[in-house]
XYZ file of C-alpha atoms in Angstrom:
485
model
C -34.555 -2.073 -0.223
C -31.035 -1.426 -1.631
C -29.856 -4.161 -4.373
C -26.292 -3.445 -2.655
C -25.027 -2.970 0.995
C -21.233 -2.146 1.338
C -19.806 -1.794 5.038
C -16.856 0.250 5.114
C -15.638 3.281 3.376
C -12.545 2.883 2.453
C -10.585 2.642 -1.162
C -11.467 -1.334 -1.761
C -15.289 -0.839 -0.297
C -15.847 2.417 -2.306
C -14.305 0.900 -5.261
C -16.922 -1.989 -5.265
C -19.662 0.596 -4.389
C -18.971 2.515 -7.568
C -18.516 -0.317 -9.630
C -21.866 -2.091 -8.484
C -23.450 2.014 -8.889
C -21.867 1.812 -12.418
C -24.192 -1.134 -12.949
C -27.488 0.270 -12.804
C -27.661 -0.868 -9.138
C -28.826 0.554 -5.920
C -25.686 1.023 -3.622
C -25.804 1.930 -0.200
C -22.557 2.343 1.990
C -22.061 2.613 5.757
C -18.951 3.721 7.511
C -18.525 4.124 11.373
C -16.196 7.123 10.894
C -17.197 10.759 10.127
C -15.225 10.779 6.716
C -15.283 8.485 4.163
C -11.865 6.975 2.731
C -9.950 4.723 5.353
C -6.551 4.385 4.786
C -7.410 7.522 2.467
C -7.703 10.774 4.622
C -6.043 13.950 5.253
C -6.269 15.763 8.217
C -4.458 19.115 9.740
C -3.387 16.808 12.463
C -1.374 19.746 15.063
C -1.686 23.116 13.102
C -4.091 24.432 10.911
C -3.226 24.787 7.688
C -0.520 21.906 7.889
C -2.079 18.955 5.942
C -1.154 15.550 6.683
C -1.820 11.485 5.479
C -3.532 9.949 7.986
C -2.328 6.953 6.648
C -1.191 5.993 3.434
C 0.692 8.843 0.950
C 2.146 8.117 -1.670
C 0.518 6.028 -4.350
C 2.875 3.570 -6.407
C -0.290 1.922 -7.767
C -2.303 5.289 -8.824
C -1.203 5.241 -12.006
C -1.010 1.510 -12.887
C -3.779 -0.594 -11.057
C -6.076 -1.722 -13.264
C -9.117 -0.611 -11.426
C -7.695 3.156 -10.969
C -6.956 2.688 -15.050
C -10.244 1.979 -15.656
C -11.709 4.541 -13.487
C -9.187 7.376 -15.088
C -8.107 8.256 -11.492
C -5.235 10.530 -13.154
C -7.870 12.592 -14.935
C -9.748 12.638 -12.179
C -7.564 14.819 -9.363
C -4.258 16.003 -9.847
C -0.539 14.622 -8.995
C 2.704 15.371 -8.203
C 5.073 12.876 -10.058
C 8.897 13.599 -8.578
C 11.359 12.233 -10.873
C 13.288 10.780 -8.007
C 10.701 7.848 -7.107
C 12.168 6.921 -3.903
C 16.200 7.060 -2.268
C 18.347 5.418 0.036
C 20.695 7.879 2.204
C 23.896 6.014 3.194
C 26.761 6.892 4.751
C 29.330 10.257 4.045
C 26.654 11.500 2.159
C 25.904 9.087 -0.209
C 22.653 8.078 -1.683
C 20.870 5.349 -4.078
C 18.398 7.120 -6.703
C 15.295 5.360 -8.274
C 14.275 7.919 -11.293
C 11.733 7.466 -13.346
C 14.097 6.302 -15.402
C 16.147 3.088 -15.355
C 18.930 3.824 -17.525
C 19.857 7.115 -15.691
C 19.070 4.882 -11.898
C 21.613 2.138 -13.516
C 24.227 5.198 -14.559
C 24.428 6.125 -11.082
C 24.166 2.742 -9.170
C 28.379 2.435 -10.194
C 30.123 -1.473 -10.862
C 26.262 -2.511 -10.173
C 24.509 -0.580 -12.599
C 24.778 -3.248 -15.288
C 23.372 -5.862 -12.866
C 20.976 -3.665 -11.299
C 19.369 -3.028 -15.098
C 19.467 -7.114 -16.076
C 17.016 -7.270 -13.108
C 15.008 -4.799 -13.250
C 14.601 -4.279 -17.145
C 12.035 -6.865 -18.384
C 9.637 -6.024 -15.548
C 9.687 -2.568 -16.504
C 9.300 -3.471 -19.782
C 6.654 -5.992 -19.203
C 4.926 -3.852 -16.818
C 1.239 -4.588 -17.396
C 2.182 -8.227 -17.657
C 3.934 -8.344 -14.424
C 0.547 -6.259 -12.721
C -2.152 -8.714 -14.482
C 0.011 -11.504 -12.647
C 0.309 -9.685 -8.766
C -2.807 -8.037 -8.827
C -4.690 -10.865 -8.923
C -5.289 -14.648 -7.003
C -2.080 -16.612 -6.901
C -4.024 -19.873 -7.256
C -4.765 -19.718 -10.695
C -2.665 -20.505 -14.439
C -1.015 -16.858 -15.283
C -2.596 -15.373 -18.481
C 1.303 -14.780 -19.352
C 3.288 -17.487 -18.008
C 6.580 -16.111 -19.268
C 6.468 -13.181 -17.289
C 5.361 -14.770 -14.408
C 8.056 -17.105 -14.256
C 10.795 -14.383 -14.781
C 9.044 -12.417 -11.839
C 9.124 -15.502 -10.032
C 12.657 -16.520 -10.195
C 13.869 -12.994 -9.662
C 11.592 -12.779 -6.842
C 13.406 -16.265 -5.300
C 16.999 -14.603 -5.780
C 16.293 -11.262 -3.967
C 13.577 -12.930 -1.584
C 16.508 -15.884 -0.267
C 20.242 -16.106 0.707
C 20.872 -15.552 -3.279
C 20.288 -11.762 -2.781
C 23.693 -10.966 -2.447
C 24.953 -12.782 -5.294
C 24.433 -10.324 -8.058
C 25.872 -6.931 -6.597
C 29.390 -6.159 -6.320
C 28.581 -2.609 -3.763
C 26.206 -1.222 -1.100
C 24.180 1.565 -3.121
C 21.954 -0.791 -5.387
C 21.067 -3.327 -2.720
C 20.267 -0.771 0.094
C 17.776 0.886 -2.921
C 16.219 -2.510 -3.112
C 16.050 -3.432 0.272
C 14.358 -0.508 1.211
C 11.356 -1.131 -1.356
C 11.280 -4.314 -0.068
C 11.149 -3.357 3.606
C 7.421 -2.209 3.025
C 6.143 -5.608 3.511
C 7.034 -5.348 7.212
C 8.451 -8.882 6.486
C 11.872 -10.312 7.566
C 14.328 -9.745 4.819
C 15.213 -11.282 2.837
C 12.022 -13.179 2.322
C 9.448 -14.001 -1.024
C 7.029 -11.793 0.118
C 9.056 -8.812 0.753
C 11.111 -9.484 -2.260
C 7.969 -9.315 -4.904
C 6.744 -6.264 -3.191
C 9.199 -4.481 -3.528
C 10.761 -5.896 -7.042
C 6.689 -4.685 -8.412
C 7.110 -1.509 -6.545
C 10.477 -0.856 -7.962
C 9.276 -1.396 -11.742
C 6.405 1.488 -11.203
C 9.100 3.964 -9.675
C 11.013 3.272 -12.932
C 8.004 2.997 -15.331
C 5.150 5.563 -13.930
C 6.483 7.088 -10.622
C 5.151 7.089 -7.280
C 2.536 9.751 -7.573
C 1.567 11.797 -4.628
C -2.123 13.335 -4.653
C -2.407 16.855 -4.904
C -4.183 17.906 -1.890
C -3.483 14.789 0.243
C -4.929 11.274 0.135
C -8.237 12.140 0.567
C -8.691 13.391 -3.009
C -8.553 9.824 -3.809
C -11.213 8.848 -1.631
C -13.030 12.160 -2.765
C -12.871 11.071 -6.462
C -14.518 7.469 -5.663
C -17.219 9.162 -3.515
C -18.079 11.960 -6.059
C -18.462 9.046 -8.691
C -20.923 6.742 -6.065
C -22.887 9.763 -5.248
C -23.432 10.740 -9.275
C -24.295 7.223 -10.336
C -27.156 7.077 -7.128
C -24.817 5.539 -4.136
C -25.811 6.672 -0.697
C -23.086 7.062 2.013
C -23.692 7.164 5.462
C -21.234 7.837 7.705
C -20.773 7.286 11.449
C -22.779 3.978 11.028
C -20.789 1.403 12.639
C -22.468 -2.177 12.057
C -22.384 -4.244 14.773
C -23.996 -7.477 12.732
C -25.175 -8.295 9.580
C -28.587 -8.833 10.460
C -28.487 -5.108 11.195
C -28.126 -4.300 7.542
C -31.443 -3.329 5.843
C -31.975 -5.802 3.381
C -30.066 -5.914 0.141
C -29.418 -9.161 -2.613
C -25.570 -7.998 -2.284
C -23.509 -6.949 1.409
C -19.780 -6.262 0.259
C -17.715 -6.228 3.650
C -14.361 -4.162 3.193
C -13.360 -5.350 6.787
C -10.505 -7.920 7.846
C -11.527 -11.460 8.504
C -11.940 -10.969 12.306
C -14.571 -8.159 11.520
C -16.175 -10.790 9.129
C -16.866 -13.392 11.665
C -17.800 -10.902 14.151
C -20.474 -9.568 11.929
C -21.915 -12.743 10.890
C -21.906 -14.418 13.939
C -23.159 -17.815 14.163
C -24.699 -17.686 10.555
C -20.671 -19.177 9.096
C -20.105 -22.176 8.745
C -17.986 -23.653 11.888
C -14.790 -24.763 9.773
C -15.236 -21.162 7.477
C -15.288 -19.590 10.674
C -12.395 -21.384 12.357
C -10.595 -19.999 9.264
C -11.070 -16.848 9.671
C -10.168 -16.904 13.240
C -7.024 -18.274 12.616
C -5.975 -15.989 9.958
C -2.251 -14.369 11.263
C -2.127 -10.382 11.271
C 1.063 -8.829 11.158
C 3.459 -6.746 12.788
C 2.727 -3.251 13.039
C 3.815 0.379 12.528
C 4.392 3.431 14.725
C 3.706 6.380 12.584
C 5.180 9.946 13.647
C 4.028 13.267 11.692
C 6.075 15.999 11.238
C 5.782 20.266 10.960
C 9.095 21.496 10.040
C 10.369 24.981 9.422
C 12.118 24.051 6.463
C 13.075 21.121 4.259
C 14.540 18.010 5.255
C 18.242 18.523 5.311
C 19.841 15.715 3.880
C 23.263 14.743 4.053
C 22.985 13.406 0.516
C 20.998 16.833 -0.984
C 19.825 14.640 -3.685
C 17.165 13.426 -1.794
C 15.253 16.229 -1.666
C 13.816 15.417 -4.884
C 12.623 11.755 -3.831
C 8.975 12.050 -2.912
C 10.170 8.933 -0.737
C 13.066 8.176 1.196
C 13.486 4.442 2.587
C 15.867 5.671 5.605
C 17.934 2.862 7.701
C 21.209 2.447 5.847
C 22.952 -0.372 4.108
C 21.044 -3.626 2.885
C 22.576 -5.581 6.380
C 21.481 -2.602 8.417
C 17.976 -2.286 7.059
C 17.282 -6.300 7.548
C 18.905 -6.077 11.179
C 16.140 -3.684 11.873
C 13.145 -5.580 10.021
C 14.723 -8.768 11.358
C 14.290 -7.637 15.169
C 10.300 -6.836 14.624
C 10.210 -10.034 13.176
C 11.057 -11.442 16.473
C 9.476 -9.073 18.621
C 11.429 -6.236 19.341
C 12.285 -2.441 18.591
C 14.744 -1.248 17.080
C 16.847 0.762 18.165
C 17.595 2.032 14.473
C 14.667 1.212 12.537
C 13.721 1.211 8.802
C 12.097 4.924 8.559
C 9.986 4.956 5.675
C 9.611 9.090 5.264
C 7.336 11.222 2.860
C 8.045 14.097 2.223
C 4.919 15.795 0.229
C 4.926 19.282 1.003
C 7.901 20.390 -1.956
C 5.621 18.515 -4.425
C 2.360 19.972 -3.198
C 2.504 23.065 -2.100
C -0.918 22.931 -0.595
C 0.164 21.052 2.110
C 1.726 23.761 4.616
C 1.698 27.471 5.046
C 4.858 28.843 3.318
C 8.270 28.233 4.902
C 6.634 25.455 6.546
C 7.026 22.099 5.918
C 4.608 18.524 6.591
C 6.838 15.314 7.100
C 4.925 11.697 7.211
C 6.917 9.045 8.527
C 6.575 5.590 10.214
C 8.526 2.345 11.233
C 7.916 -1.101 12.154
C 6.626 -2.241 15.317
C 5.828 -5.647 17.229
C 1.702 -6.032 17.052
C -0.066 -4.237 19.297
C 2.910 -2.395 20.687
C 1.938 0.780 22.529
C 6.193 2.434 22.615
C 6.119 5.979 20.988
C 9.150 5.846 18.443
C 9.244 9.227 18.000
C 13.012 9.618 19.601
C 14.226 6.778 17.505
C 12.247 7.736 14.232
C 14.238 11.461 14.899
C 17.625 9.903 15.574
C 17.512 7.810 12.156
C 16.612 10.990 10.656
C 19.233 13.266 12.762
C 21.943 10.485 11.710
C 21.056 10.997 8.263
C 20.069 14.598 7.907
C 21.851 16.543 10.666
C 20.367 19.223 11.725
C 16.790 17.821 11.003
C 15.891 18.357 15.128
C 16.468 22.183 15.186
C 13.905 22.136 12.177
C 10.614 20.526 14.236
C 7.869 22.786 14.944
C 5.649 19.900 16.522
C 5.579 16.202 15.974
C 2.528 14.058 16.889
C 2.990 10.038 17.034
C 0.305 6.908 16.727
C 1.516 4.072 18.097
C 0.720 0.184 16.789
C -2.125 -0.197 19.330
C -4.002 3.432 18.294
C -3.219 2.448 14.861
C -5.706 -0.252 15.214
C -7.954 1.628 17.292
C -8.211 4.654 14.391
C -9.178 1.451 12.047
C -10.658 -1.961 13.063
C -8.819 -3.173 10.197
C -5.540 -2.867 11.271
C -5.876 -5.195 13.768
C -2.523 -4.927 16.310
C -1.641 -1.780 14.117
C -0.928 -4.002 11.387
C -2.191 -1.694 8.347
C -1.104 -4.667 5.577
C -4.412 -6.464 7.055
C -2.432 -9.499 6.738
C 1.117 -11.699 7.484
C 3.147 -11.008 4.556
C 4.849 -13.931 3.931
C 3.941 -16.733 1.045
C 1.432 -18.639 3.488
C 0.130 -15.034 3.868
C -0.116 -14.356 0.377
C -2.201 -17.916 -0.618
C -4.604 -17.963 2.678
C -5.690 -14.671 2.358
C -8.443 -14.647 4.012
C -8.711 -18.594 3.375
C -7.526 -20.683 0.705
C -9.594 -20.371 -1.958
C -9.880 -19.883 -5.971
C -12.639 -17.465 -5.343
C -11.287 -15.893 -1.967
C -13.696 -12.611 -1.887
C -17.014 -15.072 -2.000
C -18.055 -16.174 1.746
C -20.302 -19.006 2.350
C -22.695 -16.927 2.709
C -24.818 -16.230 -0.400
C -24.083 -12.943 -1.733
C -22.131 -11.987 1.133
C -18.550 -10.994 -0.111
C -15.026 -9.864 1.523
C -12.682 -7.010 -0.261
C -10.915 -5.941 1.826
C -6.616 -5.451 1.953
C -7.069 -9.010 3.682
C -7.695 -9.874 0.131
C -5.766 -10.492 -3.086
C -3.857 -9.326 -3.946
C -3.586 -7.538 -0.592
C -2.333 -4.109 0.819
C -2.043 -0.786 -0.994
C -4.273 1.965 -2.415
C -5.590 -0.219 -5.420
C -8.595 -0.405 -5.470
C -8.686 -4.709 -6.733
C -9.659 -5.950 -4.265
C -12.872 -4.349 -4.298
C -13.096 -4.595 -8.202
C -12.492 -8.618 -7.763
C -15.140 -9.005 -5.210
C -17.823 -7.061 -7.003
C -17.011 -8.796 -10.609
C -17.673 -12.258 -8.704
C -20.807 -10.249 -7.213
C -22.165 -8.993 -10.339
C -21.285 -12.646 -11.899
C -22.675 -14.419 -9.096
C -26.250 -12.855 -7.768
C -27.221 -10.314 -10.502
C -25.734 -12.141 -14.009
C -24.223 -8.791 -15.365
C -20.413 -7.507 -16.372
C -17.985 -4.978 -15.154
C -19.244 -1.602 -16.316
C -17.482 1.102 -17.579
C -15.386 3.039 -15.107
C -14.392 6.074 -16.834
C -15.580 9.437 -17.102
C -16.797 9.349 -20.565
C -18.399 5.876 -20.331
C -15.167 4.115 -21.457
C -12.613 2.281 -19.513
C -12.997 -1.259 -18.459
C -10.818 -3.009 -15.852
């Protein structure tokens, strides 16, 4: 009998594996696919030798989530930093630069670069301040109420009709807007707003590391660590129910609510369960991979150097886009959101060849292939970008929850993104990861503090696990025996 059972192999479940392994405990994890990692895996997808992100790529929160802190992810497997975080082509060849640094992004942001700076400034500076506040439960007295309120009240001006009210030109809000747009909320709105304010403060402060190697080194790292500390993983093991589970004092579910109450069945509660059930997913994504025979070539030859490019225009462009998902349509020019990993990572394609990740927002469930808009957006932007694909290969919203039961209606944010979205998550709750169901605990992205490669909301679940059934701490995550989230 295993002290632990996790179901699910992705970042949040083998985050809480390792951390219960860490703790002298027997761990055993079961995921239905062949490969461990979830939104974690790389794949040569058309060609071999042509590596792409099955899902996510780039990794804002690598370098600054507490858990990957703790667990010294960055001494772990290598990355490519660009200096150029992330860009916004605009027209006659312009573009709007986030570097690593905010003083040289405010230089080149023009009349705005003043204003651009006042907001952006004290939550670089305060950035571990501003991530103890997000990457946690919303219900709760901050631990630095300062900084949460100056998060808070720029998150109301840039989340509401305010947003316009502090720039003077186009370059500074299209480089917020498309931060923001990674919500896959309207804009503007509160959720999409403190997304993409937090994400903006790590492109300034640490970067937006990509993985040498692909995404999967991520999810190679955390498995490497279970194994050594005596975690078993068995792979294509689906669970259909919990009572199929060998026993164990602890099951850890990385899985979205609906997966929850279809595992335990009858054994909720009826009013826990009618929770769950009426949790909202969101809209989802149509993601189209790339093989090109050269680089990307942008109108604005800047951009080459952004590891990511939010592509889609001005600020009123990019919400007309995110504003039509929002009420159940396609765009006809969407908000690309494009990787570009293969000039960082050389790794990643045979040379002279190049691997191109790129998605945009769908209606749930929708089964179009964007490929021919994704293209144009590009085309529009970087002419000349068609006679460059080898092969493309898209997965629309409806495969996208097909590759992963928890991205229900291709909705990979496992979860509305709005405020109700961000409190009920998956109910409303002080202690959200802990079920009714003794020792039976949820942490998954359906979780706070929600999506992303971060690895919390495993850690949160397995602290209150720990806490709860088996009265110890948090171990030490790092390589040495050191490092405590």
């Amino acid at each position: 009998m295993a002290d632990v059972n996790v179901v699910g192999a992705g970042p949040n479940g083998l985050a809480a594996a390792v951390i219960m392994a860490r703790a002298g405990l027997s761990v055993e994890v079961f995921e239905a696919a062949q490969a461990v990692g979830g939104g974690t895996r790389t794949a040569e997808l058309m060609q071999p030798g042509h590596f792409h992100d099955v899902c996510s790529a780039v990794h804002p929160m690598a370098l600054a989530s507490p858990f990957f802190r703790a667990f010294e992810l960055s001494e772990r497997i290598r990355f490519a930093t660009p200096d150029i975080s992330f860009g916004s082509p605009l027209g006659g060849g312009r573009a709007a630069l986030a570097y690593r640094s905010l003083d040289r992004t405010a230089a080149e942001l023009g009349r705005d670069g003043r204003a651009y700076r006042q907001l952006m400034g004290p939550l670089v500076q305060h950035r571990d301040e501003v991530i103890e506040f997000t990457q946690n439960q919303l219900l709760r007295i901050p631990r630095h109420p300062f900084v949460a309120a100056l998060f808070g009240l720029r998150t109301l001006e840039q989340g509401s009709r305010l947003w316009n009210t502090r720039f003077r030109e186009d370059l500074a809000p299209s480089l917020l807007s498309g931060v923001a747009a990674h919500a896959v909320s309207h804009l503007p709105s509160l959720a999409a707003a403190g997304a993409g304010l937090l994400l903006a403060a790590l492109g300034h402060r640490d970067g937006w590391p990509i993985p040498v190697g692909g995404s999967a080194s991520i999810a190679g790292a955390l498995a490497g660590d279970l194994s050594a500390h005596g975690g078993v993983i068995h792979t294509g093991s689906a669970v259909d129910s919990l009572a199929a589970l060998p026993p164990s004092c602890v099951t850890l579910l990385d899985v979205a609510p609906q997966g929850l109450a279809n595992l335990a069945g009858s054994s909720l509660p009826a009013g826990y369960r009618r929770s769950l059930e009426a949790f909202r997913y969101g809209n989802g994504s149509c993601k189209v991979d790339y093989i090109l025979s050269g680089p990307v070539p942008w109108a604005a030859r800047s951009l080459a150097a952004a590891g990511t490019v939010h592509v889609g225009g001005t600020r009123a462009e990019l919400a007309h886009a995110e504003n039509q998902v929002a009420s159940g349509r396609h765009p006809e020019k969407p908000y690309v959101l494009v990787a570009q990993p293969s000039p960082f990572d050389a790794s990643r394609a045979p040379a002279g060849r190049h691997t191109l990740w790129t998605y945009c927002h769908v209606p749930a469930g929708s089964t179009v292939d964007m490929t021919a808009a994704i293209t144009g957006q590009l085309e529009r932007f970087a002419p000349g970008f068609r006679d460059l694909v080898v092969q493309s290969q898209a997965v629309t919203a409806a495969q996208l929850g097909e590759y992963n039961r928890n991205y229900v209606g291709g909705d990979f944010s496992a979860g509305t993104m709005d405020l109700r979205g961000l409190i009920q998550r998956p109910v409303v709750s002080r202690v959200p990861w802990r079920t009714p169901l003794r020792g039976v605990y949820i942490c998954s992205s359906s979780t706070p503090p929600g999506p992303g490669v971060t690895g919390m909301p495993g850690l949160h679940a397995a602290t209150y696990a720990l806490r709860d059934i088996f009265g110890l701490p948090v171990p030490a995550l790092g390589r040495d025996g050191a490092g405590r989230a």
